[in-house]
Short mmCIF file of C-alpha atoms in Angstrom, two decimals:
data_model
loop_
_atom_site.label_atom_id
_atom_site.label_comp_id
_atom_site.label_asym_id
_atom_site.label_seq_id
_atom_site.Cartn_x
_atom_site.Cartn_y
_atom_site.Cartn_z
CA MET A 1 62.97 -114.77 12.37
CA GLN A 2 63.30 -118.31 11.02
CA LYS A 3 64.63 -119.52 14.35
CA GLU A 4 61.76 -117.92 16.28
CA VAL A 5 59.15 -119.46 13.97
CA ASP A 6 60.89 -122.84 14.19
CA GLU A 7 60.93 -122.68 18.00
CA HIS A 8 57.21 -121.96 17.95
CA ILE A 9 56.35 -124.72 15.48
CA SER A 10 58.65 -127.23 17.21
CA GLN A 11 56.52 -127.12 20.35
CA LEU A 12 53.43 -128.22 18.40
CA LYS A 13 52.67 -131.91 17.89
CA GLU A 14 51.58 -131.27 14.29
CA GLY A 15 54.82 -129.54 13.30
CA TYR A 16 55.05 -127.92 9.87
CA PHE A 17 52.28 -128.52 7.38
CA PRO A 18 53.34 -130.16 4.09
CA PRO A 19 54.64 -127.73 1.42
CA MET A 20 51.45 -127.88 -0.67
CA SER A 21 49.33 -126.98 2.38
CA LEU A 22 51.71 -124.14 3.19
CA ILE A 23 51.44 -122.80 -0.37
CA VAL A 24 47.64 -122.87 -0.11
CA ARG A 25 47.80 -121.05 3.22
CA LEU A 26 50.30 -118.53 1.82
CA THR A 27 47.97 -117.90 -1.13
CA GLU A 28 45.05 -117.39 1.24
CA GLU A 29 47.03 -114.89 3.32
CA LEU A 30 48.21 -113.08 0.18
CA GLY A 31 44.58 -112.80 -0.88
CA GLU A 32 43.72 -111.20 2.47
CA LEU A 33 46.59 -108.74 2.00
CA ALA A 34 45.39 -107.94 -1.53
CA ARG A 35 41.88 -107.36 -0.22
CA GLU A 36 43.15 -104.89 2.40
CA VAL A 37 45.27 -103.02 -0.15
CA ASN A 38 42.29 -102.91 -2.51
CA HIS A 39 40.05 -101.52 0.24
CA ARG A 40 42.60 -98.90 1.22
CA PHE A 41 43.91 -97.84 -2.20
CA GLY A 42 41.57 -99.34 -4.76
CA GLU A 43 38.05 -98.66 -5.82
CA LYS A 44 36.45 -101.43 -3.75
CA LYS A 45 35.74 -99.93 -0.35
CA LYS A 46 34.82 -102.01 2.71
CA LYS A 47 31.24 -102.65 3.63
CA ALA A 48 30.14 -101.04 6.89
CA SER A 49 29.77 -104.53 8.38
CA GLU A 50 33.39 -105.55 7.60
CA GLU A 51 36.00 -105.38 10.35
CA GLU A 52 39.04 -103.15 9.99
CA SER A 53 42.28 -105.01 9.36
CA SER A 54 45.82 -103.75 9.16
CA ILE A 55 47.93 -104.06 6.04
CA ALA A 56 50.93 -104.53 8.34
CA GLU A 57 49.18 -107.42 10.09
CA GLU A 58 48.37 -109.05 6.77
CA ILE A 59 52.00 -108.65 5.65
CA GLY A 60 53.00 -110.30 8.93
CA ASP A 61 50.71 -113.25 8.17
CA VAL A 62 52.25 -113.63 4.69
CA LEU A 63 55.75 -113.42 6.16
CA TYR A 64 54.94 -116.04 8.80
CA CYS A 65 53.57 -118.48 6.19
CA LEU A 66 56.54 -117.87 3.90
CA THR A 67 58.90 -118.48 6.81
CA CYS A 68 57.12 -121.74 7.64
CA LEU A 69 57.50 -122.84 4.02
CA ALA A 70 61.20 -121.93 3.95
CA ASN A 71 61.84 -123.70 7.25
CA SER A 72 59.98 -126.83 6.18
CA LEU A 73 62.18 -127.00 3.07
CA GLN A 74 65.41 -126.08 4.94
CA ILE A 75 65.83 -122.89 2.92
CA ASP A 76 67.85 -120.10 4.50
CA MET A 77 65.81 -116.98 3.79
CA GLU A 78 68.78 -114.68 4.39
CA ALA A 79 70.83 -116.57 1.78
CA ALA A 80 67.87 -116.48 -0.63
CA HIS A 81 67.56 -112.73 -0.06
CA ARG A 82 71.28 -112.16 -0.71
CA SER A 83 71.04 -114.20 -3.90
CA VAL A 84 68.07 -112.29 -5.28
CA MET A 85 69.60 -108.92 -4.37
CA HIS A 86 72.77 -109.92 -6.22
CA LYS A 87 70.62 -110.75 -9.24
CA PHE A 88 68.84 -107.39 -9.08
CA LYS A 89 72.13 -105.50 -8.67
CA THR A 90 73.85 -107.28 -11.56
CA ARG A 91 71.49 -108.69 -14.17
CA ASP A 92 68.89 -105.97 -13.67
CA ALA A 93 71.33 -103.16 -12.83
CA ASN A 94 70.33 -101.02 -15.81
CA ARG A 95 66.77 -102.17 -16.21
CA TRP A 96 65.18 -99.27 -14.34
CA THR A 97 65.78 -95.52 -14.39
CA LYS A 98 67.87 -94.44 -11.42
CA LYS A 99 67.12 -91.27 -9.51
CA GLU A 100 69.33 -88.26 -10.08
CA GLU A 101 71.71 -87.58 -7.21
#
């Protein structure tokens, strides 16, 4: 995923936006995701004039922005994922109630 995003961005003259701009864009996309979740599952329903949007599409936008941020900072997202999963499996191993088998 990171390679595909990098190949796309590398063909653009502007390249990656600075980290602060990427954080702002990520926040904007997260807000759009939150709005869709609120419309679907919350009490605030869409107005008849509002277009339908997909939660999956909004998650994709968040993921794209996050990938751009990671790439611009040379962060390997797979390594970051492994690290956080290790933390959840060790430090937080007994924090939550496990399902009965």
